[in-house]
Short mmCIF file of C-alpha atoms and ligand atoms in Angstrom, two decimals:
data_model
loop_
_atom_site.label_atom_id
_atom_site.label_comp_id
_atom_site.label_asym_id
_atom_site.label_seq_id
_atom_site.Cartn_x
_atom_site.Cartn_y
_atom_site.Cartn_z
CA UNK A 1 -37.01 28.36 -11.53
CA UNK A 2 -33.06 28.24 -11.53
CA UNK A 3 -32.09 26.25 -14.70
CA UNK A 4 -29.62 23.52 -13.90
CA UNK A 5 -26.30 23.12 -15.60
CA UNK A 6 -25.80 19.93 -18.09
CA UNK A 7 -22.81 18.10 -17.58
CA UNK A 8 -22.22 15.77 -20.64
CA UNK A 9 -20.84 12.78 -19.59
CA UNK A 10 -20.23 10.14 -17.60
CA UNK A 11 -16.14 9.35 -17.88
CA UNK A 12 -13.87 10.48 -14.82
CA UNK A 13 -13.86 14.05 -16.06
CA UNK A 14 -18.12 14.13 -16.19
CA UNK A 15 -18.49 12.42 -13.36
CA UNK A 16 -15.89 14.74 -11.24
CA UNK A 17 -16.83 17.83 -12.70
CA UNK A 18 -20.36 16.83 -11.36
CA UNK A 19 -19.69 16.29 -7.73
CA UNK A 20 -17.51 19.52 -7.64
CA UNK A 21 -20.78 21.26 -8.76
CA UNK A 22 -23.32 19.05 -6.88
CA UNK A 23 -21.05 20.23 -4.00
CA UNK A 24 -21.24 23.58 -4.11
CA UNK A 25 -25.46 23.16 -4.39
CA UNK A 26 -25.55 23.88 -7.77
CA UNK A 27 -28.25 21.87 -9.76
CA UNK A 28 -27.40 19.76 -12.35
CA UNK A 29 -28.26 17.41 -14.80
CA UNK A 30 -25.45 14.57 -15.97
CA UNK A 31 -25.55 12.88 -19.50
CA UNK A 32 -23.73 9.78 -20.45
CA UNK A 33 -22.94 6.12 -20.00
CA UNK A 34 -20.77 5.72 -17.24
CA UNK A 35 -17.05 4.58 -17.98
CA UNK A 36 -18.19 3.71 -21.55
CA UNK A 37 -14.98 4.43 -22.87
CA UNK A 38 -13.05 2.33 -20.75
CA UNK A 39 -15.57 -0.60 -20.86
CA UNK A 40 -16.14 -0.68 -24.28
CA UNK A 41 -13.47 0.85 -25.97
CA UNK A 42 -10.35 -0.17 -24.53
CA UNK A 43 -9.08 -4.40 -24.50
CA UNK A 44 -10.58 -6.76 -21.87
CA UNK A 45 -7.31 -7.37 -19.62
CA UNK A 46 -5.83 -4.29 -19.72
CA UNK A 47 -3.69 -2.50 -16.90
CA UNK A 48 -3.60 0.92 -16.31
CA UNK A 49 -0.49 2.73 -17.21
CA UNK A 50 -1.01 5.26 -14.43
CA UNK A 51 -0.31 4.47 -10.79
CA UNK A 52 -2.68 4.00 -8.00
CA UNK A 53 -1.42 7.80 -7.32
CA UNK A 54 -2.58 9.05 -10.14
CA UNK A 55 -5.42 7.23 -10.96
CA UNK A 56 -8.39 8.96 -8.69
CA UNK A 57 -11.54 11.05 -9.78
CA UNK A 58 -11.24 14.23 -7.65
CA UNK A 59 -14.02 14.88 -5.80
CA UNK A 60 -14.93 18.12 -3.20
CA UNK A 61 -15.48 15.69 -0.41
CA UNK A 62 -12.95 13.02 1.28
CA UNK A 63 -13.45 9.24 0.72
CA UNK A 64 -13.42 8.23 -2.55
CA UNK A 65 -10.07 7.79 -4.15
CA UNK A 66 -9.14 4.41 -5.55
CA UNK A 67 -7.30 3.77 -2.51
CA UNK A 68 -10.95 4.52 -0.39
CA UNK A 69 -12.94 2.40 -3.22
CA UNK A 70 -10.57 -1.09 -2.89
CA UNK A 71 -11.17 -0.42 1.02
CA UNK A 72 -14.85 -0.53 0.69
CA UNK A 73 -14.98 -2.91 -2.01
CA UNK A 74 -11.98 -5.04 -0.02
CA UNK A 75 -10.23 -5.18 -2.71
CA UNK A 76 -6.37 -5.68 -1.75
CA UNK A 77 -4.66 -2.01 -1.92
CA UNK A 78 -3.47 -0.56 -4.67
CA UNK A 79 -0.84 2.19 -3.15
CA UNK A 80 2.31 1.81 -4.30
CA UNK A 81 3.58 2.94 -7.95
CA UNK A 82 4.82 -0.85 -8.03
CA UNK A 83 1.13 -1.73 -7.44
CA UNK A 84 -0.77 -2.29 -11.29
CA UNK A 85 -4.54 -1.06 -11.72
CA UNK A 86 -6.29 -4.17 -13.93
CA UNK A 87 -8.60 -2.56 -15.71
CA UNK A 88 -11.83 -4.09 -14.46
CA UNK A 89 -11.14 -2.77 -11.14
CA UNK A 90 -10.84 0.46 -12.42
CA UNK A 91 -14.40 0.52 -14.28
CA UNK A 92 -15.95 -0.75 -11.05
CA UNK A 93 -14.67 2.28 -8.90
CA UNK A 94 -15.97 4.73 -11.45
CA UNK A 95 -19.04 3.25 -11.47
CA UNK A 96 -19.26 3.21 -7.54
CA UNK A 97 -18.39 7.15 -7.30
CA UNK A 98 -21.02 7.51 -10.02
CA UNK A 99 -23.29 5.84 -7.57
CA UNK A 100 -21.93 7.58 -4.17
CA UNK A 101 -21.65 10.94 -5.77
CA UNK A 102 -23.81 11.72 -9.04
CA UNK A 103 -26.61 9.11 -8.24
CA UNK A 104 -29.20 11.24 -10.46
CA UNK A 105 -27.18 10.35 -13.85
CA UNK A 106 -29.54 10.24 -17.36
CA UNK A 107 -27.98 7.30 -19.03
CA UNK A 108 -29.15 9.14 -22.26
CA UNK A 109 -27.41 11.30 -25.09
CA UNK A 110 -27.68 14.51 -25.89
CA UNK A 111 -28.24 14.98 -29.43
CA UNK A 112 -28.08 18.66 -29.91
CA UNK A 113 -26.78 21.94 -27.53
CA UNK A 114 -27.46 25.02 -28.97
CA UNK A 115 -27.32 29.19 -28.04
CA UNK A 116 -30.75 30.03 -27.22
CA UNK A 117 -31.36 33.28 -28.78
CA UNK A 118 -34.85 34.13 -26.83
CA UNK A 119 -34.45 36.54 -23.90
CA UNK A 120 -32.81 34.83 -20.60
CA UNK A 121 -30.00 32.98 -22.70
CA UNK A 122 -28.66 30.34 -21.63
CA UNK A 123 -28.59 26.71 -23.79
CA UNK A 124 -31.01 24.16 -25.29
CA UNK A 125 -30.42 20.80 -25.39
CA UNK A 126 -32.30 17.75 -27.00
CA UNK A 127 -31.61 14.46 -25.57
CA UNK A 128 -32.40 11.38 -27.63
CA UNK A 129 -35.40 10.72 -25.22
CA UNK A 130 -37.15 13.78 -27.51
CA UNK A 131 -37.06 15.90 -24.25
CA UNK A 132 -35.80 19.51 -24.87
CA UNK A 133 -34.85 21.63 -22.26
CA UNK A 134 -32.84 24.70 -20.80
CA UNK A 135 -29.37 24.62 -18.83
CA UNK A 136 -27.92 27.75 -17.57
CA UNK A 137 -24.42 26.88 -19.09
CA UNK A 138 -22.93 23.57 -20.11
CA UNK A 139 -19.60 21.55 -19.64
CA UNK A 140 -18.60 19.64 -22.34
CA UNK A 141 -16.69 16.36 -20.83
CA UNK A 142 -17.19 13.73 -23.98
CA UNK A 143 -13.81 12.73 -23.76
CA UNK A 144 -12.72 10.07 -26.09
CA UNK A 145 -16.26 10.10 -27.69
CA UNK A 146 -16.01 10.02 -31.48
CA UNK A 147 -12.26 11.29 -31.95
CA UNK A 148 -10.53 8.19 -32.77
CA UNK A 149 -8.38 8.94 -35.70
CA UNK A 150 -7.44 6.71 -38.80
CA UNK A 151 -4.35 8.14 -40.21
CA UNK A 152 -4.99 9.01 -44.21
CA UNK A 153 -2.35 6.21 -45.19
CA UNK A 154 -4.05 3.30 -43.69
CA UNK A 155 -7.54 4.63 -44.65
CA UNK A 156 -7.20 3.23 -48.79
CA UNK A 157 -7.90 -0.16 -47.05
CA UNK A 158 -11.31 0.68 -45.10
CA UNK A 159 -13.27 1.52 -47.71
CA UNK A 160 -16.31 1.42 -45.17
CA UNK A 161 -14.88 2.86 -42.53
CA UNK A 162 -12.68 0.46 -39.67
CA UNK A 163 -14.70 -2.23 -38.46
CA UNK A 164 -12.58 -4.80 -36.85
CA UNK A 165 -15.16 -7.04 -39.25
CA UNK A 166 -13.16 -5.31 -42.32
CA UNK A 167 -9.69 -5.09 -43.35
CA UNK A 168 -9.22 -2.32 -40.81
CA UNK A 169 -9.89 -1.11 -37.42
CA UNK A 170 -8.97 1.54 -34.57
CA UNK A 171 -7.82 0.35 -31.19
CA UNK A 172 -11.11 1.57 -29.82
CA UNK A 173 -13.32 -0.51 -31.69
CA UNK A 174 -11.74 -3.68 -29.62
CA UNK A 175 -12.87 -5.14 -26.04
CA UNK A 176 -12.54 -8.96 -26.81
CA UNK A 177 -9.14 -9.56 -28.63
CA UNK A 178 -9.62 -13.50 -28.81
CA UNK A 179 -11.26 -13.33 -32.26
CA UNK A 180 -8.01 -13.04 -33.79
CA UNK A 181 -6.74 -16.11 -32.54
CA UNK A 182 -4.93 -18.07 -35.31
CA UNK A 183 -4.67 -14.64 -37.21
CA UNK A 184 -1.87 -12.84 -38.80
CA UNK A 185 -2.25 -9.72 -37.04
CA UNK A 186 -0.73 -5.70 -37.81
CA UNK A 187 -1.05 -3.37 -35.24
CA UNK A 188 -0.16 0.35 -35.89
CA UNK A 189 1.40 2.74 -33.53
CA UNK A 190 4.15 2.93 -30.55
CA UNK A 191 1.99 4.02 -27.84
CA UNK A 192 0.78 1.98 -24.25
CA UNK A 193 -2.42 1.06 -26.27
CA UNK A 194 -0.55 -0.30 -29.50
CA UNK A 195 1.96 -2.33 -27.38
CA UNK A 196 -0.77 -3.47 -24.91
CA UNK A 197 -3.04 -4.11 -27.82
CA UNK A 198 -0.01 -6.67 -29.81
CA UNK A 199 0.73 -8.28 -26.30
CA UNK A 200 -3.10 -8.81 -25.25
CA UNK A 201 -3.62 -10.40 -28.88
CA UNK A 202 -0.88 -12.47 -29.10
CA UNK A 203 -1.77 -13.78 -25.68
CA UNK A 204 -5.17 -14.67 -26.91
CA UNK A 205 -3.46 -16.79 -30.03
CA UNK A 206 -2.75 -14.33 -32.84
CA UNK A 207 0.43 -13.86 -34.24
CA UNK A 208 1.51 -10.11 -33.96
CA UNK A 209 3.67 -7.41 -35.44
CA UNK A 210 4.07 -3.89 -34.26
CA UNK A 211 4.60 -1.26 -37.11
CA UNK A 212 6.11 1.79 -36.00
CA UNK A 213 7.42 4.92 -37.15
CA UNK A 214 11.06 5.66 -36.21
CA UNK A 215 14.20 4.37 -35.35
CA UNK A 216 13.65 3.29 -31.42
CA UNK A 217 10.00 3.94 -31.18
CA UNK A 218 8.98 1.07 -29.65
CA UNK A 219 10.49 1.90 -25.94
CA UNK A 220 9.41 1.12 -22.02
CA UNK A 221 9.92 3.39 -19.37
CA UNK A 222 11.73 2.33 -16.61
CA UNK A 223 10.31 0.44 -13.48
CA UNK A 224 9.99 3.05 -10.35
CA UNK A 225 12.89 1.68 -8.67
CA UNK A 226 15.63 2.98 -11.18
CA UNK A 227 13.85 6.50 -11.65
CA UNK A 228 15.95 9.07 -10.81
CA UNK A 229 15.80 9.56 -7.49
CA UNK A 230 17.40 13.73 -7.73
CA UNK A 231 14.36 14.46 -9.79
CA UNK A 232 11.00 15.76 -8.41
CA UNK A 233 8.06 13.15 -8.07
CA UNK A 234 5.03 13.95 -9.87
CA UNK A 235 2.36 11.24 -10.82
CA UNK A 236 4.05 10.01 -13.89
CA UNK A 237 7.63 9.47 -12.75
CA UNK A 238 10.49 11.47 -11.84
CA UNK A 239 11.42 14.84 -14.35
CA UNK A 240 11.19 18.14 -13.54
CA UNK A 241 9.20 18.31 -16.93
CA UNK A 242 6.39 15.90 -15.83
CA UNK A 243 6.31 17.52 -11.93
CA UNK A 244 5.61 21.31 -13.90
CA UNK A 245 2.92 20.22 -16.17
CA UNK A 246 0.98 18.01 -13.02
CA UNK A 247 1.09 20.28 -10.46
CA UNK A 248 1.33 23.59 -12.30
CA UNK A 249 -0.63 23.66 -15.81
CA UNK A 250 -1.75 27.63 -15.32
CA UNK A 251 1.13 28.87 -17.50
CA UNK A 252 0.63 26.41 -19.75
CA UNK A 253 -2.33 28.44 -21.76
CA UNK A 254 0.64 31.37 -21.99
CA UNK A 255 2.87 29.29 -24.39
CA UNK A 256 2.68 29.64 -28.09
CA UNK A 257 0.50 27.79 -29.84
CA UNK A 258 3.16 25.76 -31.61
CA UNK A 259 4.71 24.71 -28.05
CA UNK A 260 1.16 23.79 -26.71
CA UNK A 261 0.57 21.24 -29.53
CA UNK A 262 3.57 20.03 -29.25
CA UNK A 263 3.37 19.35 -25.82
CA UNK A 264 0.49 17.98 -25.96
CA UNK A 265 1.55 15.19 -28.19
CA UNK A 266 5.37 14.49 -27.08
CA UNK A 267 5.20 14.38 -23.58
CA UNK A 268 3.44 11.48 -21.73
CA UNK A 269 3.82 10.32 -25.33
CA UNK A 270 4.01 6.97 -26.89
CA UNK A 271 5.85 5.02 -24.07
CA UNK A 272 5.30 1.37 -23.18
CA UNK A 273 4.63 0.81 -19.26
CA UNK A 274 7.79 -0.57 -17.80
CA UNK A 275 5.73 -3.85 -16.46
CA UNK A 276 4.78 -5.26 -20.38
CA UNK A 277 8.55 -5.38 -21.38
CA UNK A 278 8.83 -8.82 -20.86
CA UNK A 279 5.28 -9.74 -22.14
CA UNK A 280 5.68 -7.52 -25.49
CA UNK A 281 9.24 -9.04 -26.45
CA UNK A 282 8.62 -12.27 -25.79
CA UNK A 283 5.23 -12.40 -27.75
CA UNK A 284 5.55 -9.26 -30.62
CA UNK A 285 7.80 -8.44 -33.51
CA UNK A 286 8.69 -5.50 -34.50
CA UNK A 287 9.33 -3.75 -37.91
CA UNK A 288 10.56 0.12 -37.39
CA UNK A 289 10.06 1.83 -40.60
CA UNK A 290 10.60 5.34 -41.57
CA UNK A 291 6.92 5.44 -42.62
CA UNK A 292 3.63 3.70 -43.94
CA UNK A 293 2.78 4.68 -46.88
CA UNK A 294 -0.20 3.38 -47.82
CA UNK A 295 -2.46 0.27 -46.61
CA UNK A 296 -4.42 -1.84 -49.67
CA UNK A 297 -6.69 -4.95 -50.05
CA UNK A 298 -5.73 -5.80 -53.62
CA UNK A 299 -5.21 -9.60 -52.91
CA UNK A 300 -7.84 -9.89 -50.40
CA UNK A 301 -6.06 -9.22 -47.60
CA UNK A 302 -4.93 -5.95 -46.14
CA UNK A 303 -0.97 -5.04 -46.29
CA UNK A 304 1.00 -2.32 -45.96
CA UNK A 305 3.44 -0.82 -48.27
CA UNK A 306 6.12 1.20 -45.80
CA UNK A 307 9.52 2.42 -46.67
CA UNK A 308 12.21 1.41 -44.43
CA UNK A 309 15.26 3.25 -42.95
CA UNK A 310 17.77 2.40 -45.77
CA UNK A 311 15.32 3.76 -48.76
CA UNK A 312 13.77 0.38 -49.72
CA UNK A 313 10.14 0.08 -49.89
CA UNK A 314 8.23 -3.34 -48.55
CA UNK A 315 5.19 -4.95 -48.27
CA UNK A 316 3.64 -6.24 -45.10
CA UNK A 317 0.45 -8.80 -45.20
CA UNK A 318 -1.34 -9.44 -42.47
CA UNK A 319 -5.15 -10.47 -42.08
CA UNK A 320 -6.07 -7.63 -40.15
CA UNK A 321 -4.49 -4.41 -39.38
CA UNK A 322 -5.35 -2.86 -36.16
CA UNK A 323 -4.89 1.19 -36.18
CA UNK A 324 -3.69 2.58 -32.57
CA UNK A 325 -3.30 5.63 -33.99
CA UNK A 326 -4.88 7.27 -30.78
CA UNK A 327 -7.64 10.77 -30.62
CA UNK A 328 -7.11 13.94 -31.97
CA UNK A 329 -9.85 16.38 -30.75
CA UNK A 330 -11.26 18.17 -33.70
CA UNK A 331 -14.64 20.42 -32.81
CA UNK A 332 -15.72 18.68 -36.01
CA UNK A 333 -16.40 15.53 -34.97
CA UNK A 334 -18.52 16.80 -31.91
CA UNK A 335 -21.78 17.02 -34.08
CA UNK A 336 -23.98 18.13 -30.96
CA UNK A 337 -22.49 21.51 -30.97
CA UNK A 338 -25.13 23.81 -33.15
CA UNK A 339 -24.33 26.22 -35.52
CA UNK A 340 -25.08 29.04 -33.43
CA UNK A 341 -22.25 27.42 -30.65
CA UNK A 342 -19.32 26.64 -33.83
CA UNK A 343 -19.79 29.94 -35.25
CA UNK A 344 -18.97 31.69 -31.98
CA UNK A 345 -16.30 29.26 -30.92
CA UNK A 346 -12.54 30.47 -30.81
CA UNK A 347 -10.67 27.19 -32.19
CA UNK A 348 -7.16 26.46 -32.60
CA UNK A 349 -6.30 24.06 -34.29
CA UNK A 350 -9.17 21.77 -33.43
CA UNK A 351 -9.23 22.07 -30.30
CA UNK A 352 -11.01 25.25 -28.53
CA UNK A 353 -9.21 28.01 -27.03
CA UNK A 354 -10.67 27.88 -23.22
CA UNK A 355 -10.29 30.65 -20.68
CA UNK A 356 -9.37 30.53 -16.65
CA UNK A 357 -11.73 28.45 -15.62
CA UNK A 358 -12.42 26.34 -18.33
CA UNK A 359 -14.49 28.18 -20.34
CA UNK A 360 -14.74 28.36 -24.01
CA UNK A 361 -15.30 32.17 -25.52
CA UNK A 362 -18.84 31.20 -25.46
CA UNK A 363 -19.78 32.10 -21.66
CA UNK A 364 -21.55 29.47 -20.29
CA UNK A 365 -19.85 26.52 -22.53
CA UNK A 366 -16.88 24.96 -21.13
CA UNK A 367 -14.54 22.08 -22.21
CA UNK A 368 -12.75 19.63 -19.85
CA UNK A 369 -10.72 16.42 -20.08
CA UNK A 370 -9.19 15.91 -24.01
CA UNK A 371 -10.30 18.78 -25.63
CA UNK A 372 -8.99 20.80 -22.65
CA UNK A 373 -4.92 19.57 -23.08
CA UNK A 374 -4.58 22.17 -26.05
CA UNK A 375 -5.39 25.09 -23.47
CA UNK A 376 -3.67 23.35 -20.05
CA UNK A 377 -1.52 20.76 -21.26
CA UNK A 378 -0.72 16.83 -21.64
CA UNK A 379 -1.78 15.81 -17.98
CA UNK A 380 -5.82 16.53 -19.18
CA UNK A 381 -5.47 13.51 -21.03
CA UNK A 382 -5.44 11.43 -17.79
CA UNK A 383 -7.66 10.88 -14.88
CA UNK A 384 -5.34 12.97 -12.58
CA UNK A 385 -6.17 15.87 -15.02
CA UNK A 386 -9.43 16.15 -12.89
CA UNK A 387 -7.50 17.13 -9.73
CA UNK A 388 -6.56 20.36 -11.34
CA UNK A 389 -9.27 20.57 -13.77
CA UNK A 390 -12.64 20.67 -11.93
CA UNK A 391 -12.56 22.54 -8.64
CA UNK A 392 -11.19 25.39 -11.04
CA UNK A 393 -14.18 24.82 -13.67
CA UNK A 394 -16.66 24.61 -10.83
CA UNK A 395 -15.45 28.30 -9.42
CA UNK A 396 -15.79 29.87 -12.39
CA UNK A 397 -19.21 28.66 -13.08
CA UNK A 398 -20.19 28.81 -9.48
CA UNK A 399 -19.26 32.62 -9.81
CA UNK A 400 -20.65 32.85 -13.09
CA UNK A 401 -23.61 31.70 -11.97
CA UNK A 402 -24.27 34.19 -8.39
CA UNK A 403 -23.34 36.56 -10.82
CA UNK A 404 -26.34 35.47 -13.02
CA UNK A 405 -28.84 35.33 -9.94
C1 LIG B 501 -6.26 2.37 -24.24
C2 LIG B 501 -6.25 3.53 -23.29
C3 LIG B 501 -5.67 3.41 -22.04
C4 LIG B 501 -5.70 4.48 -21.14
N1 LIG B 501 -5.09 4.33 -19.91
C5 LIG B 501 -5.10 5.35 -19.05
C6 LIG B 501 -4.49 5.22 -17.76
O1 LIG B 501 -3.92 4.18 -17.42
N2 LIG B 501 -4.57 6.28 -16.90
C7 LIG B 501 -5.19 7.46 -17.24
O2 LIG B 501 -5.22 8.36 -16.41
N3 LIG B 501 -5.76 7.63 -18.46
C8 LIG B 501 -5.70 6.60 -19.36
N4 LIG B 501 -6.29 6.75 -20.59
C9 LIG B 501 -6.91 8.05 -20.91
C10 LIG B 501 -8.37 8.02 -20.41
O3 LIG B 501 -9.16 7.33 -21.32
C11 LIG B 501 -8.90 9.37 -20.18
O4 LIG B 501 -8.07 10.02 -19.24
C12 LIG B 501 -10.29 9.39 -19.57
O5 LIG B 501 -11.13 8.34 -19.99
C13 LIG B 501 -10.93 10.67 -19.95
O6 LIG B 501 -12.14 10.76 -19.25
P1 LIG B 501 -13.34 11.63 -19.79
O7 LIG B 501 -14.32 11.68 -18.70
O8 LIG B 501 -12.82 12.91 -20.33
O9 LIG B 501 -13.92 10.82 -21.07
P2 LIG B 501 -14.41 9.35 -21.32
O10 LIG B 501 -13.91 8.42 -20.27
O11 LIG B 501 -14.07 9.06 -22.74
O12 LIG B 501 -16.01 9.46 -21.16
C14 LIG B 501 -16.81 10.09 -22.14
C15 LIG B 501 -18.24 10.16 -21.64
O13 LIG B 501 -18.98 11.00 -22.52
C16 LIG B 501 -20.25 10.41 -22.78
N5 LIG B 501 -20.76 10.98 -24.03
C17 LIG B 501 -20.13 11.16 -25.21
N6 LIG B 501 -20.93 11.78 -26.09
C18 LIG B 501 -22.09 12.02 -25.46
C19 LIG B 501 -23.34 12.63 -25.81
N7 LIG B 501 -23.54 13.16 -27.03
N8 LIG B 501 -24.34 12.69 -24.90
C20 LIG B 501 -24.17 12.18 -23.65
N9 LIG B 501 -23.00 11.61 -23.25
C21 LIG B 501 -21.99 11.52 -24.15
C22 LIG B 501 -19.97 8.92 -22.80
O14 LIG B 501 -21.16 8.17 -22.59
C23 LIG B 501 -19.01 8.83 -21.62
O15 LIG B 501 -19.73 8.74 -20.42
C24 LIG B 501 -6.30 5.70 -21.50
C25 LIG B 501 -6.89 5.82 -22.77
C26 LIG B 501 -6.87 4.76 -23.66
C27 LIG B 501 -7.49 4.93 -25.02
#
């Protein structure tokens, strides 16, 4: 019998990687909740920051981009980069390729992948139904799963971890902002999700400040129509930058290590969306500091000491202090990888190295979406990532695989 390959989980990259596979007849087996992380882990009301352009699952086949979904679903058109993808809508056409294109999805996790050592290879996996079972090789598409990360400073006020019960929570622990209305309310960070996070809050009655690190972090792009028009398009705006790493990521595993990491943090990089201007500065202050230094609950509340520009420490009290301090993929945190898979792994950093193709130096095991940007740069971190991303992985492992019998 031909073992199938497991594809764990059930976010754009999971799902896309799947139908590339399904499409080239090889048998498969898909883990995960679909569009968890963007159901559960992102704010109720949100827009996407990407554009209808650049906000499809790739699949082999024509007919299901965003664009085809809000036809069948009649859902008025979202084509234009003016046009603004609430994030509801966005949820709903995942879950409608899921159905169209990976209907045989296990809506269970997998608890444990490991090297099997016996003759014929390959990988077991235990899934938290107790079933164990073989897969010819593995793709690794957990995305956002479990990497949130709580810089050190702010964690002396979450003793038991974030909770948005506690003193102190991540971004991703929040759907329903409204039960911070009447609140005094911190939020952490300069990114889309901090600044979304403050305005979507404030909207729902709390009273918000942004702390951010830097002189002129809090920023907004500009709207499309006063992009430079000289510069190439590529799915994120106009920069010659931006069109490179969309269309051409191959390179991008050639660079030094040092210029990877630092791509991969910098560019798309904290950046409000040029559309919540208006909403974030007539709702949110702002305090710019040079840093926070630590975060305490001495008087019952949480509050921040930072030190600001000119040298002078301060002291900022709020009832809750909201962390969008975004992911950082560490192979640490993924604790379904076995010993037998970490030992063999090539990391950097974190993050593991991954070959043409996608795959790890474990043959067989391969990464996509997040814990891919390390190896082919920032644009993994976004849904148009999977345009590049998983024809490529499904070649390799389709050739893998003939090779393999
Ligand atoms: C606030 C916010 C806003 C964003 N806005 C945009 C945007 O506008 N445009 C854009 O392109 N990107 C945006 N992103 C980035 C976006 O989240 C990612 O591009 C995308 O979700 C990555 O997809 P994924 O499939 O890799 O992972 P995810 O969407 O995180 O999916 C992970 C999947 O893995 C499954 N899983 C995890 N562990 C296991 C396990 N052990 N067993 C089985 N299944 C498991 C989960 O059930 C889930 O199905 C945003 C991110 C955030 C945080």
């Amino acid at each position: 019998m031909i073992q199938p390959v497991a594809v764990i989980g059930a976010g754009p990259f999971g799902l896309s990687t799947a139908a590339h596979l399904r499409g080239r007849g090889i048998p498969v087996r898909v883990f995960g909740e679909p569009m968890v992380s963007w159901r559960d882990h992102m704010p109720a009301g949100m827009l996407l920051k990407s554009t209808p352009a650049a906000s499809s699952i790739d699949a082999p086949q024509r007919g299901h981009t965003l664009v085809d979904y809000c036809e069948a679903a009649g859902i008025p058109r979202l084509v234009t980069d003016e046009d603004i993808i609430p994030v509801e809508t966005f949820i709903a056409y995942g879950e409608w390729f899921q159905q169209e294109l990976v209907p045989e999805l296990e809506r269970v996790r997998v608890v444990s992948v490991d090297r099997r050592t016996s003759a014929g290879g390959g990988f077991e996996l235990k899934l938290d139904s107790g079933e164990l079972f073989t897969a010819r090789a593995v793709v690794v598409a957990t995305g956002l799963s479990g990497l949130a990360h709580l810089p050190s400073e702010l964690a002396g006020a979450a003793a038991d971890g974030p909770t948005p019960k506690g003193p102190v929570s991540h971004s991703s622990q929040h759907h329903d902002l409204t039960r911070y209305a009447g609140k005094e309310l911190i939020v952490v960070g300069a990114g889309q999700s901090a600044l979304e996070t403050a305005v979507l809050a404030a909207e729902a009655g709390a009273r918000v400040r942004v702390v951010a690190r830097g002189r002129g972090s809090v920023a907004f792009g500009e709207p499309p129509w006063r992009q430079p028009r000289l510069r190439p398009e590529s799915p994120f705006g106009r920069a010659w930058s931006l069109w490179a790493l969309s269309y051409y990521p191959h390179p991008y595993r050639r660079l030094p290590a040092q210029v990877r990491h630092h791509l991969v943090r910098r560019v798309l990089g904290p950046l409000g969306a040029w559309w919540l201007r208006e909403r974030f500065e007539s709702t949110v202050r702002v305090s710019e500091v040079e840093r926070v230094l630590r975060a305490d609950t001495s008087d019952g509340h949480p509050a921040l000491t930072v030190l600001g520009h000119t040298g002078r420490t301060e002291h900022l009290a709020a009832d809750h202090v909201i962390a969008a301090t975004g992911y950082r993929v560490d192979l640490a945190a993924m604790d379904f990888l076995g010993p037998g898979l970490r030992t063999r792994l090539a990391v950097s950093r974190g993050t593991p190295k991954l070959g043409v193709g996608y795959v790890s130096s474990v043959p067989g095991l391969y990464f996509t979406g997040l814990p891919s940007a390390a190896s082919y740069g920032p644009v993994m971190r976004f849904v148009c990532g999977t345009e590049f991303a998983s024809p490529r992985l499904a070649k390799h492992l389709a050739a893998a695989h003939s090779a393999h019998g």
